[in-house]
Amino acid sequence: MIWFLTRRVLATVAVLLAMSAIVYGLFYLMPGDPAVLACGKRCGPEQLVVTRHKLGLDQAVYLQYWHFLEGLVIGRDYSSGPDVNHCAAPCLGYSFQSDQPVTSLLLDRLPVSASLTLGALLLALVLGVGAGLLSALRRGTVVERLLTGVTLLGFSTPVFLIGLILLLVFCAWLKVLPFPSYVPVTQNPVEWARNLVLPWCALALIEAALFARVARAGILETLAEDHIRTFRAYGLSERQVVRRHALRGALAPVATITAVELATIIVSAMLTESMFGLPGIGKLAVEATTSVDLPVIVGVTLLAGTAVVLANAVADLLHAAIDPRVKLA
């Protein structure tokens, strides 16, 4: 187990390093001068030289990337003449538009995005696994056909259309829910949930459809195995067989696909935040892309990529814990 964890940690670190190199090269080393974007359109030649030196863009490529990694680990100093500005770790630079630390901008928006993403993922898992289990246990009935049709409809419907329908029905017509606006959970947990329930549903309904299909296939496959028939022959009830044996084995592929679907939820959350007017990281990414704010775009990309990589590492551990057939060697 220790060797497995060591290999998984080293592999995760290697993937994160490779991802940071690709992201940095993609945004900073492509044709075009980031100093022009940082300095502004009316920036003169002398100001441009000062800005390029302050950002370290006048150094060799490998030194630029090395200082970028240093900023993430131990912080970084930005010097423009006699003035030295220290950016504490993890330093992702300063926004070209607001001149604020990118890390601070991300941390300010993180509670909104975390609430939306994790809440939608949890709701999707509950709905999806529940629907998949019910569909598998009611195979060949009207219930299975109904659930299959609903999951196919949810899987093929874009998130913006679901969100628009939810807003029209529950906010404009029925007026049972407010138009979403973020309320911190520490301030008012009830209002926090009321304002996020529609964005949660918009994201969760799509992902729940995939979880339902994966869970249904996994449960049916497990129920058809020899050891399940043996348990039934010993006199165990169908509920005991499903709860103690079949469900545990069928949850392994769900745990694996959850890490993959986290990336989809993060991307969909960007559109959802903009549509519902939530001040999260997704909306920040849209604003940064519109204004070509490279440090913010790099920060958002690295944060989202790190979340996906770590989720995949956790999924491997969960897979091994749920399914004893998985070998750690």
Tab-separated table of C-alpha atoms in Angstrom:
chain	number	residue	atom	x	y	z
A	1	MET	CA	0.000	0.000	0.000
A	2	ILE	CA	2.855	2.384	0.866
A	3	TRP	CA	4.558	1.643	-2.464
A	4	PHE	CA	1.288	2.229	-4.285
A	5	LEU	CA	0.773	5.591	-2.553
A	6	THR	CA	4.369	6.616	-3.260
A	7	ARG	CA	4.019	5.802	-6.952
A	8	ARG	CA	0.691	7.624	-7.130
A	9	VAL	CA	2.089	10.758	-5.450
A	10	LEU	CA	5.149	10.813	-7.730
A	11	ALA	CA	2.969	10.332	-10.804
A	12	THR	CA	0.649	13.135	-9.656
A	13	VAL	CA	3.598	15.513	-9.141
A	14	ALA	CA	4.972	14.639	-12.581
A	15	VAL	CA	1.608	15.288	-14.220
A	16	LEU	CA	1.259	18.622	-12.415
A	17	LEU	CA	4.736	19.696	-13.558
A	18	ALA	CA	3.993	18.717	-17.143
A	19	MET	CA	0.668	20.530	-17.017
A	20	SER	CA	2.268	23.702	-15.642
A	21	ALA	CA	4.906	23.654	-18.405
A	22	ILE	CA	2.281	23.219	-21.120
A	23	VAL	CA	0.025	25.930	-19.708
A	24	TYR	CA	2.905	28.384	-19.250
A	25	GLY	CA	4.249	27.772	-22.725
A	26	LEU	CA	0.807	27.941	-24.288
A	27	PHE	CA	-0.034	31.355	-22.865
A	28	TYR	CA	3.338	33.084	-22.467
A	29	LEU	CA	5.573	31.686	-25.213
A	30	MET	CA	3.175	31.824	-28.120
A	31	PRO	CA	3.567	34.617	-30.721
A	32	GLY	CA	2.753	37.976	-29.173
A	33	ASP	CA	4.239	40.005	-26.339
A	34	PRO	CA	2.573	39.663	-22.912
A	35	ALA	CA	4.350	42.878	-21.859
A	36	VAL	CA	2.197	44.805	-24.338
A	37	LEU	CA	-0.951	43.405	-22.730
A	38	ALA	CA	0.351	44.236	-19.242
A	39	CYS	CA	1.500	47.730	-20.122
A	40	GLY	CA	-1.504	48.786	-22.185
A	41	LYS	CA	-2.091	50.156	-25.668
A	42	ARG	CA	-0.708	53.619	-24.897
A	43	CYS	CA	2.501	52.273	-23.397
A	44	GLY	CA	5.672	53.897	-24.768
A	45	PRO	CA	8.892	52.042	-25.660
A	46	GLU	CA	10.579	52.929	-22.362
A	47	GLN	CA	7.599	51.812	-20.296
A	48	LEU	CA	7.448	48.619	-22.320
A	49	VAL	CA	11.086	47.830	-21.477
A	50	VAL	CA	10.425	48.434	-17.768
A	51	THR	CA	7.325	46.217	-17.831
A	52	ARG	CA	9.155	43.443	-19.663
A	53	HIS	CA	11.948	43.549	-17.063
A	54	LYS	CA	9.476	43.604	-14.175
A	55	LEU	CA	7.722	40.491	-15.464
A	56	GLY	CA	11.025	38.758	-16.237
A	57	LEU	CA	10.159	38.466	-19.928
A	58	ASP	CA	13.624	39.717	-20.934
A	59	GLN	CA	15.224	36.510	-19.630
A	60	ALA	CA	15.748	33.134	-21.265
A	61	VAL	CA	12.708	30.887	-21.602
A	62	TYR	CA	13.927	28.290	-19.115
A	63	LEU	CA	14.633	31.026	-16.537
A	64	GLN	CA	11.135	32.457	-17.020
A	65	TYR	CA	9.575	29.077	-16.341
A	66	TRP	CA	11.905	28.441	-13.395
A	67	HIS	CA	10.899	31.745	-11.770
A	68	PHE	CA	7.267	30.843	-12.434
A	69	LEU	CA	7.724	27.569	-10.514
A	70	GLU	CA	9.609	29.405	-7.754
A	71	GLY	CA	6.660	31.728	-7.383
A	72	LEU	CA	4.324	28.780	-6.914
A	73	VAL	CA	6.511	27.187	-4.220
A	74	ILE	CA	8.322	29.973	-2.327
A	75	GLY	CA	6.997	33.228	-3.765
A	76	ARG	CA	8.500	35.723	-6.160
A	77	ASP	CA	9.825	39.294	-6.247
A	78	TYR	CA	8.761	41.694	-8.986
A	79	SER	CA	11.252	44.554	-9.415
A	80	SER	CA	10.752	47.764	-11.379
A	81	GLY	CA	13.699	50.010	-10.608
A	82	PRO	CA	14.204	50.640	-6.879
A	83	ASP	CA	10.779	49.247	-5.954
A	84	VAL	CA	10.502	45.548	-5.148
A	85	ASN	CA	7.098	43.935	-4.798
A	86	HIS	CA	6.993	40.506	-3.145
A	87	CYS	CA	4.292	38.068	-4.229
A	88	ALA	CA	3.756	35.381	-1.602
A	89	ALA	CA	3.479	31.706	-2.537
A	90	PRO	CA	1.590	30.345	-4.327
A	91	CYS	CA	2.267	33.289	-6.610
A	92	LEU	CA	0.502	33.321	-9.973
A	93	GLY	CA	1.455	36.882	-10.814
A	94	TYR	CA	-0.672	40.000	-10.957
A	95	SER	CA	-3.716	40.698	-13.060
A	96	PHE	CA	-3.035	42.871	-16.093
A	97	GLN	CA	-6.384	44.618	-15.621
A	98	SER	CA	-6.727	45.186	-11.856
A	99	ASP	CA	-3.062	44.785	-10.792
A	100	GLN	CA	-4.257	42.521	-7.954
A	101	PRO	CA	-2.603	39.189	-7.087
A	102	VAL	CA	-4.176	36.411	-9.127
A	103	THR	CA	-4.131	34.124	-6.089
A	104	SER	CA	-6.249	36.613	-4.147
A	105	LEU	CA	-8.723	36.901	-7.024
A	106	LEU	CA	-9.054	33.107	-7.180
A	107	LEU	CA	-9.432	32.733	-3.409
A	108	ASP	CA	-12.167	35.392	-3.357
A	109	ARG	CA	-14.142	33.491	-6.009
A	110	LEU	CA	-13.300	29.962	-4.828
A	111	PRO	CA	-16.128	29.590	-2.233
A	112	VAL	CA	-18.733	30.280	-4.936
A	113	SER	CA	-17.274	27.797	-7.428
A	114	ALA	CA	-16.602	25.152	-4.758
A	115	SER	CA	-20.175	25.428	-3.495
A	116	LEU	CA	-21.561	25.098	-7.013
A	117	THR	CA	-19.253	22.309	-8.230
A	118	LEU	CA	-19.233	20.085	-5.153
A	119	GLY	CA	-22.943	20.533	-4.511
A	120	ALA	CA	-23.807	19.646	-8.100
A	121	LEU	CA	-21.455	16.645	-8.039
A	122	LEU	CA	-22.986	15.311	-4.815
A	123	LEU	CA	-26.524	15.789	-6.144
A	124	ALA	CA	-25.597	14.103	-9.435
A	125	LEU	CA	-24.125	11.112	-7.595
A	126	VAL	CA	-27.199	10.687	-5.394
A	127	LEU	CA	-29.638	11.003	-8.290
A	128	GLY	CA	-27.541	9.004	-10.752
A	129	VAL	CA	-26.638	6.065	-8.518
A	130	GLY	CA	-30.196	5.921	-7.173
A	131	ALA	CA	-31.688	5.921	-10.669
A	132	GLY	CA	-29.153	3.359	-11.900
A	133	LEU	CA	-29.829	1.036	-8.967
A	134	LEU	CA	-33.609	1.312	-9.381
A	135	SER	CA	-33.353	0.772	-13.128
A	136	ALA	CA	-31.198	-2.345	-12.683
A	137	LEU	CA	-33.469	-3.859	-10.037
A	138	ARG	CA	-36.583	-3.127	-12.133
A	139	ARG	CA	-35.129	-4.442	-15.360
A	140	GLY	CA	-37.706	-5.084	-18.062
A	141	THR	CA	-40.422	-2.996	-16.387
A	142	VAL	CA	-42.032	0.348	-17.161
A	143	VAL	CA	-39.859	1.935	-14.475
A	144	GLU	CA	-36.681	0.941	-16.314
A	145	ARG	CA	-37.939	2.258	-19.643
A	146	LEU	CA	-39.023	5.524	-18.046
A	147	LEU	CA	-35.696	6.032	-16.271
A	148	THR	CA	-33.776	5.148	-19.436
A	149	GLY	CA	-35.716	7.752	-21.409
A	150	VAL	CA	-35.216	10.403	-18.751
A	151	THR	CA	-31.456	9.751	-18.527
A	152	LEU	CA	-31.059	9.889	-22.308
A	153	LEU	CA	-32.977	13.176	-22.400
A	154	GLY	CA	-30.878	14.638	-19.598
A	155	PHE	CA	-27.618	13.477	-21.166
A	156	SER	CA	-28.443	15.098	-24.517
A	157	THR	CA	-29.749	18.441	-23.203
A	158	PRO	CA	-27.220	21.323	-22.939
A	159	VAL	CA	-26.736	22.895	-19.542
A	160	PHE	CA	-27.737	26.390	-20.666
A	161	LEU	CA	-31.114	25.106	-21.881
A	162	ILE	CA	-31.791	23.304	-18.597
A	163	GLY	CA	-30.761	26.399	-16.668
A	164	LEU	CA	-32.998	28.649	-18.741
A	165	ILE	CA	-35.994	26.331	-18.258
A	166	LEU	CA	-35.391	26.185	-14.506
A	167	LEU	CA	-35.194	29.980	-14.286
A	168	LEU	CA	-38.400	30.451	-16.281
A	169	VAL	CA	-40.383	27.849	-14.334
A	170	PHE	CA	-39.266	28.391	-10.743
A	171	CYS	CA	-38.270	32.071	-10.758
A	172	ALA	CA	-40.436	33.763	-13.397
A	173	TRP	CA	-43.640	31.678	-13.466
A	174	LEU	CA	-44.026	29.949	-10.098
A	175	LYS	CA	-41.893	32.490	-8.199
A	176	VAL	CA	-41.027	29.945	-5.511
A	177	LEU	CA	-37.281	30.568	-5.721
A	178	PRO	CA	-35.275	33.796	-6.006
A	179	PHE	CA	-33.074	34.577	-8.977
A	180	PRO	CA	-29.721	33.126	-7.848
A	181	SER	CA	-27.258	35.343	-6.010
A	182	TYR	CA	-24.501	33.975	-3.845
A	183	VAL	CA	-24.966	34.132	-0.067
A	184	PRO	CA	-22.040	32.801	2.035
A	185	VAL	CA	-22.905	29.599	3.850
A	186	THR	CA	-21.458	31.033	7.074
A	187	GLN	CA	-23.822	33.978	6.833
A	188	ASN	CA	-27.104	32.157	6.143
A	189	PRO	CA	-27.024	28.431	5.272
A	190	VAL	CA	-30.696	28.346	4.262
A	191	GLU	CA	-30.384	31.235	1.793
A	192	TRP	CA	-27.100	29.784	0.567
A	193	ALA	CA	-28.892	26.581	-0.417
A	194	ARG	CA	-32.010	28.347	-1.799
A	195	ASN	CA	-29.903	30.475	-4.135
A	196	LEU	CA	-27.820	27.555	-5.361
A	197	VAL	CA	-30.498	24.901	-5.798
A	198	LEU	CA	-31.259	25.872	-9.415
A	199	PRO	CA	-27.580	25.983	-10.534
A	200	TRP	CA	-27.045	22.660	-8.739
A	201	CYS	CA	-29.949	21.089	-10.600
A	202	ALA	CA	-28.839	22.520	-13.960
A	203	LEU	CA	-25.428	20.883	-13.589
A	204	ALA	CA	-26.509	17.737	-11.765
A	205	LEU	CA	-29.268	16.626	-14.141
A	206	ILE	CA	-26.795	16.184	-16.997
A	207	GLU	CA	-24.131	14.405	-14.954
A	208	ALA	CA	-26.698	12.248	-13.139
A	209	ALA	CA	-27.700	10.751	-16.480
A	210	LEU	CA	-24.166	9.445	-17.057
A	211	PHE	CA	-23.802	8.181	-13.482
A	212	ALA	CA	-27.125	6.362	-13.819
A	213	ARG	CA	-26.023	4.519	-16.953
A	214	VAL	CA	-22.634	3.579	-15.456
A	215	ALA	CA	-24.187	2.456	-12.151
A	216	ARG	CA	-26.880	0.425	-13.932
A	217	ALA	CA	-24.329	-1.359	-16.126
A	218	GLY	CA	-22.058	-2.042	-13.151
A	219	ILE	CA	-24.853	-3.446	-10.987
A	220	LEU	CA	-26.189	-5.687	-13.758
A	221	GLU	CA	-22.691	-6.991	-14.462
A	222	THR	CA	-22.058	-7.694	-10.783
A	223	LEU	CA	-25.415	-9.395	-10.273
A	224	ALA	CA	-24.607	-11.792	-13.124
A	225	GLU	CA	-21.345	-13.021	-11.550
A	226	ASP	CA	-20.964	-16.496	-10.067
A	227	HIS	CA	-20.331	-15.435	-6.473
A	228	ILE	CA	-23.638	-13.501	-6.426
A	229	ARG	CA	-25.499	-16.645	-7.461
A	230	THR	CA	-23.679	-18.497	-4.685
A	231	PHE	CA	-24.857	-15.981	-2.084
A	232	ARG	CA	-28.412	-16.389	-3.324
A	233	ALA	CA	-28.085	-20.163	-3.086
A	234	TYR	CA	-27.046	-19.788	0.556
A	235	GLY	CA	-30.409	-18.176	1.247
A	236	LEU	CA	-29.493	-14.482	1.411
A	237	SER	CA	-32.326	-12.163	0.511
A	238	GLU	CA	-32.114	-10.040	-2.627
A	239	ARG	CA	-31.784	-6.900	-0.501
A	240	GLN	CA	-28.823	-8.356	1.395
A	241	VAL	CA	-27.151	-9.500	-1.823
A	242	VAL	CA	-27.508	-6.056	-3.391
A	243	ARG	CA	-26.546	-4.040	-0.327
A	244	ARG	CA	-23.631	-6.110	0.948
A	245	HIS	CA	-22.082	-7.424	-2.268
A	246	ALA	CA	-23.428	-6.148	-5.590
A	247	LEU	CA	-23.603	-2.456	-4.747
A	248	ARG	CA	-20.031	-2.278	-3.474
A	249	GLY	CA	-18.574	-3.812	-6.604
A	250	ALA	CA	-20.762	-1.713	-8.882
A	251	LEU	CA	-19.686	1.556	-7.232
A	252	ALA	CA	-16.058	1.131	-8.350
A	253	PRO	CA	-16.639	2.343	-11.946
A	254	VAL	CA	-18.775	5.191	-10.578
A	255	ALA	CA	-15.877	6.337	-8.387
A	256	THR	CA	-13.545	6.230	-11.382
A	257	ILE	CA	-15.872	8.117	-13.716
A	258	THR	CA	-16.509	10.744	-11.023
A	259	ALA	CA	-12.953	12.054	-11.350
A	260	VAL	CA	-13.301	12.279	-15.119
A	261	GLU	CA	-16.686	13.977	-14.902
A	262	LEU	CA	-15.306	16.531	-12.441
A	263	ALA	CA	-13.554	18.182	-15.384
A	264	THR	CA	-16.865	18.353	-17.255
A	265	ILE	CA	-18.603	19.860	-14.244
A	266	ILE	CA	-15.860	22.484	-13.830
A	267	VAL	CA	-16.148	23.519	-17.484
A	268	SER	CA	-19.958	23.516	-17.349
A	269	ALA	CA	-19.838	25.523	-14.123
A	270	MET	CA	-18.136	28.372	-15.994
A	271	LEU	CA	-21.134	28.705	-18.281
A	272	THR	CA	-23.555	28.137	-15.415
A	273	GLU	CA	-21.996	30.879	-13.283
A	274	SER	CA	-22.239	33.367	-16.135
A	275	MET	CA	-25.848	32.389	-16.903
A	276	PHE	CA	-26.992	32.595	-13.264
A	277	GLY	CA	-24.858	35.646	-12.460
A	278	LEU	CA	-22.787	33.909	-9.768
A	279	PRO	CA	-19.433	35.606	-9.009
A	280	GLY	CA	-17.316	32.459	-9.190
A	281	ILE	CA	-14.082	31.425	-10.854
A	282	GLY	CA	-15.926	30.527	-14.046
A	283	LYS	CA	-17.257	34.038	-14.419
A	284	LEU	CA	-13.773	35.363	-13.621
A	285	ALA	CA	-12.378	33.169	-16.412
A	286	VAL	CA	-14.912	34.548	-18.898
A	287	GLU	CA	-14.045	38.123	-17.912
A	288	ALA	CA	-10.298	37.410	-18.134
A	289	THR	CA	-10.669	35.797	-21.550
A	290	THR	CA	-12.617	38.784	-22.831
A	291	SER	CA	-9.924	41.213	-21.661
A	292	VAL	CA	-6.985	38.846	-22.492
A	293	ASP	CA	-5.779	38.924	-18.883
A	294	LEU	CA	-3.096	36.228	-19.219
A	295	PRO	CA	-2.106	35.768	-15.537
A	296	VAL	CA	-5.736	35.244	-14.551
A	297	ILE	CA	-6.331	32.832	-17.438
A	298	VAL	CA	-3.204	30.844	-16.491
A	299	GLY	CA	-4.258	30.813	-12.827
A	300	VAL	CA	-7.759	29.549	-13.610
A	301	THR	CA	-6.411	26.892	-15.992
A	302	LEU	CA	-3.856	25.624	-13.471
A	303	LEU	CA	-6.415	25.564	-10.668
A	304	ALA	CA	-8.925	23.619	-12.736
A	305	GLY	CA	-6.247	21.230	-14.025
A	306	THR	CA	-4.891	20.627	-10.521
A	307	ALA	CA	-8.394	19.836	-9.266
A	308	VAL	CA	-8.867	17.253	-12.031
A	309	VAL	CA	-5.457	15.627	-11.477
A	310	LEU	CA	-5.997	15.367	-7.717
A	311	ALA	CA	-9.515	14.028	-8.265
A	312	ASN	CA	-8.117	11.257	-10.477
A	313	ALA	CA	-5.573	10.357	-7.793
A	314	VAL	CA	-8.313	10.186	-5.169
A	315	ALA	CA	-10.458	8.118	-7.532
A	316	ASP	CA	-7.689	5.503	-7.796
A	317	LEU	CA	-7.594	5.204	-4.014
A	318	LEU	CA	-11.389	5.008	-3.769
A	319	HIS	CA	-11.466	2.357	-6.494
A	320	ALA	CA	-9.019	0.231	-4.538
A	321	ALA	CA	-10.943	0.757	-1.283
A	322	ILE	CA	-14.372	-0.029	-2.763
A	323	ASP	CA	-13.443	-3.012	-4.895
A	324	PRO	CA	-11.162	-5.552	-3.156
A	325	ARG	CA	-10.465	-7.172	-6.511
A	326	VAL	CA	-8.256	-4.243	-7.454
A	327	LYS	CA	-4.603	-5.133	-6.905
A	328	LEU	CA	-2.333	-2.408	-5.553
A	329	ALA	CA	0.863	-4.112	-6.705
